[in-house]
Amino acid sequence: MEKKKCIAAYDFGTSGVKVALVSDNGDILGVCEKSYPLLKPQPMYVEQDPNDFWNAVCHVTKQVLAQSETEPSAVKALSFSVQAVTIIPVDKDGNTLCNAISWLDGRAEKQAEQINERCGAEFVRPQDHQSRLLWLKQNEPELYEKTEYFLECDGYLQYKATGIMNVSDDHPGIIKYHPAIQEFFDITFADVDDGKLPHMVEACSEYGKLDAKGAEELGLVEGTPVFGGMIDVPAAAAGCGCIKAQDAHIYLGSSGWLSAIIDRPYETADGAYQLNSILPDLMIYGGCTNCCCTMLNWAIDHFYAKEHEEMGGAIYDFVNKEVEKLAPGMDGLYATPWLFGEQFPISNPFIRANFFNISDEHTRAHFIGAVMESICFSMKGQIELYTKDTGYAIEKVAANGGGSLSDVWMQMMADVLQMEVTIPSETRHSGAIGAAVAAAIGLGWCDANTIYQFVKTEKVFTPNKELKELYDKKYENYQKLYHSIKDLSREING
C-alpha cells in the first residue's frame, strides 16, 4: 500500500524533541522522541549544547522513517516548533561560539534593570532577548564581536538543514509594543547591534530547502521545503484549534502557559508577551510558567522513585489514581511550582518552589495533588491578567500537552478555573500538529477555514460549581503565600 504524503513536524521542548509524521488530513503516521540535558554551570545559569539539538533531530527523523516504514520521498516538508528565547551565538561560518542560553536562564537581572531605566518603563525581564544580549556584550565582549548572528533554536536547526540563517517572526522579546512609549521597542534600547539579528520568516512561508548535507544527515531528500515554523506557543495553540480571536488554550508541558488570540496589541502586565499567531492578521497574548510537568516530574521522582523505576511511563496512571482518591483541596496542603523562578503570572527569577502547611495527615499523594493544584492556580492567575489587560473574559479553554492526559488533573483545572476544559484527540502531539499546520497551509493542503481537519476534540471536562468557594479561597491563600516569601527568596537567591 502506498504511504500517504506527510510533513515531518518537530515539537522541540526544553528537555527533548519529538517528531511526528503528519499526513495531509492530520493523521499521525509515526512519532519518535529523544531527550537532551539541561546544563547548570552555576546559580541562575541554565544552558544547553546546540549540538545536542541537531543530533537529536537527526536521530528522531531516521528513527520515525524506519519505524513507520515511510519512504523519505513521502516527506513533502519540514516544520519546527521550538522553545522560545533560547539564544545561540554563531560565527560567520555557522559555528556555535558557546552553549545555548536557555529560556530558563536568569543571569541578566542587572541588564534588564539597565534597559528598563533607559526606556523609562518596566519593560523587559532577565529572560528577554534584550537583557541577555546586553549581558553577552558586557560580560563576553570577544564572543559578542565574533558573533555573526544570535540564532534561536529554530533558526539554528533550519540553518543546519538548509545552510540559511534566518529566524521565524513570532519570537517574543526582539520587538515589543508598549503604548506608554507609543512605539515599537526594539533591540537598540539594549545597545545591541541589530545587524546581528537575522532576517525573519513567517510561519507558513518557505524558509528554504534541504541542502545536500542537511538531507544526508536527516535521511531525507535534498530540495525538500523547510517552512518558517514557529515557537512552541503558536504551535500549541494551532494544535489545539485555538486560531480565532478570543479563542484560548492552556499548554501543560515541561513549561506551561495560557494563549489567547487577540486582534491588536495591548499594554500588558509584567511577564506577559504578545507575539504573532500562525495567521498573520492575529496575535497571541500569553505568559509562561517556567515549570509545569517539570515540577510534577520532580515531585514524582522524589516521592515515587521506587515505583517510577519499576513502572516507567505507567507511573503517571498510578499517581493519577492515588490523587483521585483525595478530597479536593489536598486537605490544606499548598505547593508552588517555581523550581527555576517564574515568568508569569508573577515575574521573579529568585522565587523557588515550596510545600506549605504540611501536617501528619498528608501522604505523598497529597504532594503530587498539591503540585497539580499549583499549576491550576498559575493558569487562573494568567487568565485574570489577560482579562485585566484586554477587557475580555475567557469562558472556556482547550488544553494540550502531556499534562492534559491526566483526567484527574483536567477535572481539577475545570474546577479551579470554573470553566469548561476541552482536550484534542492528539493532545500529546498537538505541538507537532500545530507545526504541521503551518507547513500544510504553505503547501496549500489547507487554509484557515479547513484547519480543523487537523484538530479533533476527544474529551470535555465540566466544572463542579460546588467547589468554587473552596478553590477561590485556596487561590487567594496561594497568592498570599507568594507575597509572604518573595523578599526572603530574593535575599537567599539574589
PDB file of C-alpha atoms in Angstrom, residues 218-473:
ATOM      1  CA  LEU A 218      18.463  13.726   8.339  1.00  0.00           C
ATOM      2  CA  GLY A 219      17.948  10.825   5.946  1.00  0.00           C
ATOM      3  CA  LEU A 220      15.595  12.874   3.752  1.00  0.00           C
ATOM      4  CA  VAL A 221      15.537  14.102   0.154  1.00  0.00           C
ATOM      5  CA  GLU A 222      17.551  17.121  -0.937  1.00  0.00           C
ATOM      6  CA  GLY A 223      15.298  20.001  -2.004  1.00  0.00           C
ATOM      7  CA  THR A 224      12.500  19.219   0.458  1.00  0.00           C
ATOM      8  CA  PRO A 225      10.946  22.540   1.588  1.00  0.00           C
ATOM      9  CA  VAL A 226      11.612  23.739   5.137  1.00  0.00           C
ATOM     10  CA  PHE A 227       8.963  26.159   6.412  1.00  0.00           C
ATOM     11  CA  GLY A 228       9.364  29.152   8.706  1.00  0.00           C
ATOM     12  CA  GLY A 229       7.884  27.325  11.635  1.00  0.00           C
ATOM     13  CA  MET A 230       7.209  28.947  14.985  1.00  0.00           C
ATOM     14  CA  ILE A 231       7.918  28.892  18.659  1.00  0.00           C
ATOM     15  CA  ASP A 232       6.011  26.482  20.849  1.00  0.00           C
ATOM     16  CA  VAL A 233       3.237  28.885  21.881  1.00  0.00           C
ATOM     17  CA  PRO A 234       1.538  29.471  18.482  1.00  0.00           C
ATOM     18  CA  ALA A 235       2.229  25.851  17.537  1.00  0.00           C
ATOM     19  CA  ALA A 236       0.474  24.536  20.633  1.00  0.00           C
ATOM     20  CA  ALA A 237      -2.378  26.983  20.058  1.00  0.00           C
ATOM     21  CA  ALA A 238      -2.866  25.872  16.443  1.00  0.00           C
ATOM     22  CA  GLY A 239      -2.581  22.242  17.509  1.00  0.00           C
ATOM     23  CA  CYS A 240      -5.410  22.834  19.979  1.00  0.00           C
ATOM     24  CA  GLY A 241      -7.716  24.557  17.482  1.00  0.00           C
ATOM     25  CA  CYS A 242      -7.058  27.958  19.055  1.00  0.00           C
ATOM     26  CA  ILE A 243      -6.905  30.225  15.985  1.00  0.00           C
ATOM     27  CA  LYS A 244      -9.780  32.741  16.111  1.00  0.00           C
ATOM     28  CA  ALA A 245      -9.895  35.994  18.071  1.00  0.00           C
ATOM     29  CA  GLN A 246     -10.627  35.358  21.787  1.00  0.00           C
ATOM     30  CA  ASP A 247     -10.015  31.607  21.497  1.00  0.00           C
ATOM     31  CA  ALA A 248      -7.926  30.439  24.447  1.00  0.00           C
ATOM     32  CA  HIS A 249      -5.918  27.405  25.388  1.00  0.00           C
ATOM     33  CA  ILE A 250      -3.528  26.251  28.078  1.00  0.00           C
ATOM     34  CA  TYR A 251      -0.449  24.133  27.475  1.00  0.00           C
ATOM     35  CA  LEU A 252       0.892  21.689  30.048  1.00  0.00           C
ATOM     36  CA  GLY A 253       4.337  20.505  29.011  1.00  0.00           C
ATOM     37  CA  SER A 254       7.747  20.955  30.622  1.00  0.00           C
ATOM     38  CA  SER A 255       6.621  24.561  30.974  1.00  0.00           C
ATOM     39  CA  GLY A 256       3.020  25.765  30.915  1.00  0.00           C
ATOM     40  CA  TRP A 257       1.149  28.747  29.570  1.00  0.00           C
ATOM     41  CA  LEU A 258      -2.058  30.463  28.609  1.00  0.00           C
ATOM     42  CA  SER A 259      -2.541  31.572  24.997  1.00  0.00           C
ATOM     43  CA  ALA A 260      -5.439  33.779  23.909  1.00  0.00           C
ATOM     44  CA  ILE A 261      -5.862  35.070  20.363  1.00  0.00           C
ATOM     45  CA  ILE A 262      -6.088  38.867  20.081  1.00  0.00           C
ATOM     46  CA  ASP A 263      -6.602  41.120  17.068  1.00  0.00           C
ATOM     47  CA  ARG A 264      -4.371  44.014  18.215  1.00  0.00           C
ATOM     48  CA  PRO A 265      -1.617  44.728  20.755  1.00  0.00           C
ATOM     49  CA  TYR A 266      -2.375  45.763  24.338  1.00  0.00           C
ATOM     50  CA  GLU A 267      -0.469  47.225  27.236  1.00  0.00           C
ATOM     51  CA  THR A 268       0.232  44.177  29.360  1.00  0.00           C
ATOM     52  CA  ALA A 269       1.126  43.056  32.846  1.00  0.00           C
ATOM     53  CA  ASP A 270       4.746  42.346  33.725  1.00  0.00           C
ATOM     54  CA  GLY A 271       5.790  39.000  32.276  1.00  0.00           C
ATOM     55  CA  ALA A 272       3.133  38.808  29.567  1.00  0.00           C
ATOM     56  CA  TYR A 273       4.093  38.602  25.912  1.00  0.00           C
ATOM     57  CA  GLN A 274       2.376  39.359  22.628  1.00  0.00           C
ATOM     58  CA  LEU A 275       3.553  37.590  19.513  1.00  0.00           C
ATOM     59  CA  ASN A 276       2.328  36.582  16.107  1.00  0.00           C
ATOM     60  CA  SER A 277      -0.234  33.847  15.727  1.00  0.00           C
ATOM     61  CA  ILE A 278       0.021  31.257  12.990  1.00  0.00           C
ATOM     62  CA  LEU A 279      -2.271  33.565  10.975  1.00  0.00           C
ATOM     63  CA  PRO A 280      -0.580  36.872  10.098  1.00  0.00           C
ATOM     64  CA  ASP A 281      -3.545  39.153  10.920  1.00  0.00           C
ATOM     65  CA  LEU A 282      -3.871  37.899  14.514  1.00  0.00           C
ATOM     66  CA  MET A 283      -1.647  37.867  17.596  1.00  0.00           C
ATOM     67  CA  ILE A 284      -1.299  35.828  20.770  1.00  0.00           C
ATOM     68  CA  TYR A 285      -1.468  37.162  24.302  1.00  0.00           C
ATOM     69  CA  GLY A 286       0.243  34.815  26.703  1.00  0.00           C
ATOM     70  CA  GLY A 287       2.571  34.197  29.563  1.00  0.00           C
ATOM     71  CA  CYS A 288       4.705  31.259  30.654  1.00  0.00           C
ATOM     72  CA  THR A 289       5.005  29.473  33.961  1.00  0.00           C
ATOM     73  CA  ASN A 290       8.535  28.105  33.869  1.00  0.00           C
ATOM     74  CA  CYS A 291       7.861  24.707  35.413  1.00  0.00           C
ATOM     75  CA  CYS A 292       4.739  22.697  34.783  1.00  0.00           C
ATOM     76  CA  CYS A 293       5.292  18.989  34.131  1.00  0.00           C
ATOM     77  CA  THR A 294       8.927  19.645  35.077  1.00  0.00           C
ATOM     78  CA  MET A 295       7.707  20.299  38.613  1.00  0.00           C
ATOM     79  CA  LEU A 296       5.313  17.348  38.514  1.00  0.00           C
ATOM     80  CA  ASN A 297       8.075  15.023  37.325  1.00  0.00           C
ATOM     81  CA  TRP A 298      10.388  16.326  40.047  1.00  0.00           C
ATOM     82  CA  ALA A 299       7.766  15.502  42.664  1.00  0.00           C
ATOM     83  CA  ILE A 300       7.116  12.039  41.206  1.00  0.00           C
ATOM     84  CA  ASP A 301      10.843  11.290  41.072  1.00  0.00           C
ATOM     85  CA  HIS A 302      11.246  12.229  44.727  1.00  0.00           C
ATOM     86  CA  PHE A 303       8.051  10.810  46.230  1.00  0.00           C
ATOM     87  CA  TYR A 304       7.614   7.777  43.963  1.00  0.00           C
ATOM     88  CA  ALA A 305      11.201   6.969  42.955  1.00  0.00           C
ATOM     89  CA  LYS A 306      10.948   3.212  43.504  1.00  0.00           C
ATOM     90  CA  GLU A 307       7.639   2.889  41.656  1.00  0.00           C
ATOM     91  CA  HIS A 308       8.864   5.102  38.821  1.00  0.00           C
ATOM     92  CA  GLU A 309      11.915   2.918  38.334  1.00  0.00           C
ATOM     93  CA  GLU A 310       9.788  -0.223  38.291  1.00  0.00           C
ATOM     94  CA  MET A 311       6.829   1.074  36.278  1.00  0.00           C
ATOM     95  CA  GLY A 312       8.384   3.506  33.808  1.00  0.00           C
ATOM     96  CA  GLY A 313       5.741   5.545  31.983  1.00  0.00           C
ATOM     97  CA  ALA A 314       2.922   3.726  33.780  1.00  0.00           C
ATOM     98  CA  ILE A 315       3.781   5.744  36.893  1.00  0.00           C
ATOM     99  CA  TYR A 316       1.519   8.564  35.675  1.00  0.00           C
ATOM    100  CA  ASP A 317      -1.587   6.379  35.700  1.00  0.00           C
ATOM    101  CA  PHE A 318      -0.563   5.132  39.129  1.00  0.00           C
ATOM    102  CA  VAL A 319      -0.188   8.583  40.705  1.00  0.00           C
ATOM    103  CA  ASN A 320      -3.349   9.835  38.978  1.00  0.00           C
ATOM    104  CA  LYS A 321      -5.330   7.069  40.687  1.00  0.00           C
ATOM    105  CA  GLU A 322      -3.734   7.973  44.007  1.00  0.00           C
ATOM    106  CA  VAL A 323      -4.607  11.669  43.639  1.00  0.00           C
ATOM    107  CA  GLU A 324      -8.132  10.830  42.502  1.00  0.00           C
ATOM    108  CA  LYS A 325      -8.823   9.266  45.901  1.00  0.00           C
ATOM    109  CA  LEU A 326      -8.072  12.541  47.735  1.00  0.00           C
ATOM    110  CA  ALA A 327     -10.560  15.243  48.675  1.00  0.00           C
ATOM    111  CA  PRO A 328     -10.425  18.466  46.599  1.00  0.00           C
ATOM    112  CA  GLY A 329      -8.101  20.992  48.227  1.00  0.00           C
ATOM    113  CA  MET A 330      -5.499  18.399  49.283  1.00  0.00           C
ATOM    114  CA  ASP A 331      -6.503  18.770  52.962  1.00  0.00           C
ATOM    115  CA  GLY A 332      -4.918  22.207  53.151  1.00  0.00           C
ATOM    116  CA  LEU A 333      -1.518  21.362  51.650  1.00  0.00           C
ATOM    117  CA  TYR A 334      -0.070  24.011  49.315  1.00  0.00           C
ATOM    118  CA  ALA A 335       2.638  23.751  46.672  1.00  0.00           C
ATOM    119  CA  THR A 336       4.317  26.316  44.430  1.00  0.00           C
ATOM    120  CA  PRO A 337       5.917  25.255  41.105  1.00  0.00           C
ATOM    121  CA  TRP A 338       8.845  27.699  40.916  1.00  0.00           C
ATOM    122  CA  LEU A 339      11.852  25.376  40.536  1.00  0.00           C
ATOM    123  CA  PHE A 340      13.544  27.807  38.118  1.00  0.00           C
ATOM    124  CA  GLY A 341      12.000  31.079  39.248  1.00  0.00           C
ATOM    125  CA  GLU A 342       8.906  32.345  37.478  1.00  0.00           C
ATOM    126  CA  GLN A 343       7.889  34.477  34.499  1.00  0.00           C
ATOM    127  CA  PHE A 344       4.083  34.736  34.573  1.00  0.00           C
ATOM    128  CA  PRO A 345       1.661  35.439  36.242  1.00  0.00           C
ATOM    129  CA  ILE A 346       4.470  36.655  38.504  1.00  0.00           C
ATOM    130  CA  SER A 347       7.838  37.749  37.163  1.00  0.00           C
ATOM    131  CA  ASN A 348      10.528  36.785  39.638  1.00  0.00           C
ATOM    132  CA  PRO A 349      13.762  34.889  38.833  1.00  0.00           C
ATOM    133  CA  PHE A 350      14.615  34.490  42.548  1.00  0.00           C
ATOM    134  CA  ILE A 351      11.482  32.736  43.789  1.00  0.00           C
ATOM    135  CA  ARG A 352      11.682  28.971  44.353  1.00  0.00           C
ATOM    136  CA  ALA A 353       9.314  26.020  44.788  1.00  0.00           C
ATOM    137  CA  ASN A 354       7.731  25.297  48.151  1.00  0.00           C
ATOM    138  CA  PHE A 355       5.417  22.997  50.053  1.00  0.00           C
ATOM    139  CA  PHE A 356       3.484  24.727  52.823  1.00  0.00           C
ATOM    140  CA  ASN A 357       1.192  23.724  55.692  1.00  0.00           C
ATOM    141  CA  ILE A 358       2.372  20.113  55.892  1.00  0.00           C
ATOM    142  CA  SER A 359       0.778  18.007  58.616  1.00  0.00           C
ATOM    143  CA  ASP A 360       0.954  14.380  59.649  1.00  0.00           C
ATOM    144  CA  GLU A 361      -2.257  13.599  57.762  1.00  0.00           C
ATOM    145  CA  HIS A 362      -0.639  14.313  54.412  1.00  0.00           C
ATOM    146  CA  THR A 363       0.561  11.410  52.291  1.00  0.00           C
ATOM    147  CA  ARG A 364       2.905  11.525  49.329  1.00  0.00           C
ATOM    148  CA  ALA A 365      -0.150  11.593  47.063  1.00  0.00           C
ATOM    149  CA  HIS A 366      -1.137  14.912  48.655  1.00  0.00           C
ATOM    150  CA  PHE A 367       2.157  16.399  47.479  1.00  0.00           C
ATOM    151  CA  ILE A 368       1.506  15.329  43.887  1.00  0.00           C
ATOM    152  CA  GLY A 369      -2.031  16.696  44.038  1.00  0.00           C
ATOM    153  CA  ALA A 370      -0.812  19.974  45.526  1.00  0.00           C
ATOM    154  CA  VAL A 371       1.624  20.373  42.632  1.00  0.00           C
ATOM    155  CA  MET A 372      -1.228  19.823  40.179  1.00  0.00           C
ATOM    156  CA  GLU A 373      -3.290  22.431  42.020  1.00  0.00           C
ATOM    157  CA  SER A 374      -0.423  24.919  41.921  1.00  0.00           C
ATOM    158  CA  ILE A 375      -0.305  24.747  38.111  1.00  0.00           C
ATOM    159  CA  CYS A 376      -4.074  25.276  38.001  1.00  0.00           C
ATOM    160  CA  PHE A 377      -3.634  28.351  40.197  1.00  0.00           C
ATOM    161  CA  SER A 378      -0.916  29.635  37.874  1.00  0.00           C
ATOM    162  CA  MET A 379      -3.271  29.292  34.903  1.00  0.00           C
ATOM    163  CA  LYS A 380      -6.025  31.066  36.851  1.00  0.00           C
ATOM    164  CA  GLY A 381      -3.639  33.947  37.526  1.00  0.00           C
ATOM    165  CA  GLN A 382      -2.742  34.169  33.849  1.00  0.00           C
ATOM    166  CA  ILE A 383      -6.410  34.247  32.832  1.00  0.00           C
ATOM    167  CA  GLU A 384      -7.109  37.016  35.356  1.00  0.00           C
ATOM    168  CA  LEU A 385      -4.284  39.146  33.959  1.00  0.00           C
ATOM    169  CA  TYR A 386      -5.474  38.565  30.390  1.00  0.00           C
ATOM    170  CA  THR A 387      -8.930  39.823  31.343  1.00  0.00           C
ATOM    171  CA  LYS A 388      -7.452  42.817  33.176  1.00  0.00           C
ATOM    172  CA  ASP A 389      -5.195  43.743  30.233  1.00  0.00           C
ATOM    173  CA  THR A 390      -7.649  43.213  27.365  1.00  0.00           C
ATOM    174  CA  GLY A 391     -11.085  43.611  28.914  1.00  0.00           C
ATOM    175  CA  TYR A 392     -12.192  40.239  27.526  1.00  0.00           C
ATOM    176  CA  ALA A 393     -13.329  37.320  29.670  1.00  0.00           C
ATOM    177  CA  ILE A 394     -12.375  33.742  28.849  1.00  0.00           C
ATOM    178  CA  GLU A 395     -15.349  31.405  29.080  1.00  0.00           C
ATOM    179  CA  LYS A 396     -13.718  28.098  28.135  1.00  0.00           C
ATOM    180  CA  VAL A 397     -10.278  26.763  27.301  1.00  0.00           C
ATOM    181  CA  ALA A 398      -8.784  23.926  25.336  1.00  0.00           C
ATOM    182  CA  ALA A 399      -5.805  22.152  26.916  1.00  0.00           C
ATOM    183  CA  ASN A 400      -2.957  20.165  25.439  1.00  0.00           C
ATOM    184  CA  GLY A 401       0.495  18.855  26.231  1.00  0.00           C
ATOM    185  CA  GLY A 402       1.417  15.838  28.321  1.00  0.00           C
ATOM    186  CA  GLY A 403      -0.336  17.115  31.443  1.00  0.00           C
ATOM    187  CA  SER A 404      -3.692  17.158  29.670  1.00  0.00           C
ATOM    188  CA  LEU A 405      -3.584  13.345  29.505  1.00  0.00           C
ATOM    189  CA  SER A 406      -4.418  13.263  33.230  1.00  0.00           C
ATOM    190  CA  ASP A 407      -8.198  13.214  33.681  1.00  0.00           C
ATOM    191  CA  VAL A 408      -7.950  13.972  37.393  1.00  0.00           C
ATOM    192  CA  TRP A 409      -5.738  16.989  36.669  1.00  0.00           C
ATOM    193  CA  MET A 410      -8.013  18.299  33.915  1.00  0.00           C
ATOM    194  CA  GLN A 411     -11.099  17.955  36.120  1.00  0.00           C
ATOM    195  CA  MET A 412      -9.168  19.862  38.786  1.00  0.00           C
ATOM    196  CA  MET A 413      -8.331  22.505  36.163  1.00  0.00           C
ATOM    197  CA  ALA A 414     -12.009  22.875  35.238  1.00  0.00           C
ATOM    198  CA  ASP A 415     -12.949  23.138  38.931  1.00  0.00           C
ATOM    199  CA  VAL A 416     -10.262  25.742  39.767  1.00  0.00           C
ATOM    200  CA  LEU A 417     -10.946  27.843  36.662  1.00  0.00           C
ATOM    201  CA  GLN A 418     -14.701  27.222  36.864  1.00  0.00           C
ATOM    202  CA  MET A 419     -14.903  26.816  33.115  1.00  0.00           C
ATOM    203  CA  GLU A 420     -15.143  24.044  30.534  1.00  0.00           C
ATOM    204  CA  VAL A 421     -11.858  22.420  29.521  1.00  0.00           C
ATOM    205  CA  THR A 422     -11.662  20.504  26.217  1.00  0.00           C
ATOM    206  CA  ILE A 423      -8.899  18.126  25.121  1.00  0.00           C
ATOM    207  CA  PRO A 424      -7.958  17.406  21.484  1.00  0.00           C
ATOM    208  CA  SER A 425      -7.573  13.811  20.377  1.00  0.00           C
ATOM    209  CA  GLU A 426      -3.848  14.188  19.663  1.00  0.00           C
ATOM    210  CA  THR A 427      -3.125  16.216  22.776  1.00  0.00           C
ATOM    211  CA  ARG A 428       0.278  14.663  23.421  1.00  0.00           C
ATOM    212  CA  HIS A 429       1.337  15.555  19.895  1.00  0.00           C
ATOM    213  CA  SER A 430      -0.556  18.802  19.364  1.00  0.00           C
ATOM    214  CA  GLY A 431       2.637  20.892  19.268  1.00  0.00           C
ATOM    215  CA  ALA A 432       3.746  18.846  16.286  1.00  0.00           C
ATOM    216  CA  ILE A 433       0.249  19.072  14.798  1.00  0.00           C
ATOM    217  CA  GLY A 434       0.471  22.863  15.071  1.00  0.00           C
ATOM    218  CA  ALA A 435       3.865  22.898  13.373  1.00  0.00           C
ATOM    219  CA  ALA A 436       2.434  20.686  10.622  1.00  0.00           C
ATOM    220  CA  VAL A 437      -0.462  23.102  10.115  1.00  0.00           C
ATOM    221  CA  ALA A 438       1.984  25.894   9.212  1.00  0.00           C
ATOM    222  CA  ALA A 439       3.602  23.755   6.524  1.00  0.00           C
ATOM    223  CA  ALA A 440       0.229  22.437   5.333  1.00  0.00           C
ATOM    224  CA  ILE A 441      -1.008  25.997   4.782  1.00  0.00           C
ATOM    225  CA  GLY A 442       2.230  26.825   2.994  1.00  0.00           C
ATOM    226  CA  LEU A 443       1.880  23.773   0.763  1.00  0.00           C
ATOM    227  CA  GLY A 444      -1.756  24.616   0.004  1.00  0.00           C
ATOM    228  CA  TRP A 445      -3.094  21.490   1.703  1.00  0.00           C
ATOM    229  CA  CYS A 446      -5.461  23.536   3.889  1.00  0.00           C
ATOM    230  CA  ASP A 447      -6.340  27.080   4.900  1.00  0.00           C
ATOM    231  CA  ALA A 448      -7.741  28.874   7.943  1.00  0.00           C
ATOM    232  CA  ASN A 449     -11.256  27.589   7.233  1.00  0.00           C
ATOM    233  CA  THR A 450     -10.244  23.932   6.974  1.00  0.00           C
ATOM    234  CA  ILE A 451      -7.605  23.840   9.725  1.00  0.00           C
ATOM    235  CA  TYR A 452      -9.929  21.835  11.985  1.00  0.00           C
ATOM    236  CA  GLN A 453      -9.331  18.739   9.898  1.00  0.00           C
ATOM    237  CA  PHE A 454      -6.100  18.586  11.890  1.00  0.00           C
ATOM    238  CA  VAL A 455      -7.737  19.102  15.289  1.00  0.00           C
ATOM    239  CA  LYS A 456     -10.463  16.888  16.745  1.00  0.00           C
ATOM    240  CA  THR A 457     -11.889  17.173  20.285  1.00  0.00           C
ATOM    241  CA  GLU A 458     -11.751  13.998  22.372  1.00  0.00           C
ATOM    242  CA  LYS A 459     -12.769  14.947  25.940  1.00  0.00           C
ATOM    243  CA  VAL A 460     -14.735  17.681  27.705  1.00  0.00           C
ATOM    244  CA  PHE A 461     -14.416  18.469  31.433  1.00  0.00           C
ATOM    245  CA  THR A 462     -17.220  20.453  33.084  1.00  0.00           C
ATOM    246  CA  PRO A 463     -16.587  22.386  36.333  1.00  0.00           C
ATOM    247  CA  ASN A 464     -18.138  21.344  39.623  1.00  0.00           C
ATOM    248  CA  LYS A 465     -19.832  24.561  40.779  1.00  0.00           C
ATOM    249  CA  GLU A 466     -19.900  23.324  44.380  1.00  0.00           C
ATOM    250  CA  LEU A 467     -16.097  23.585  44.527  1.00  0.00           C
ATOM    251  CA  LYS A 468     -15.926  27.251  43.519  1.00  0.00           C
ATOM    252  CA  GLU A 469     -15.805  28.623  47.079  1.00  0.00           C
ATOM    253  CA  LEU A 470     -13.149  26.102  48.159  1.00  0.00           C
ATOM    254  CA  TYR A 471     -10.829  26.838  45.259  1.00  0.00           C
ATOM    255  CA  ASP A 472     -11.377  30.596  45.287  1.00  0.00           C
ATOM    256  CA  LYS A 473     -10.232  30.685  48.918  1.00  0.00           C
TER     257      LYS A 473
END
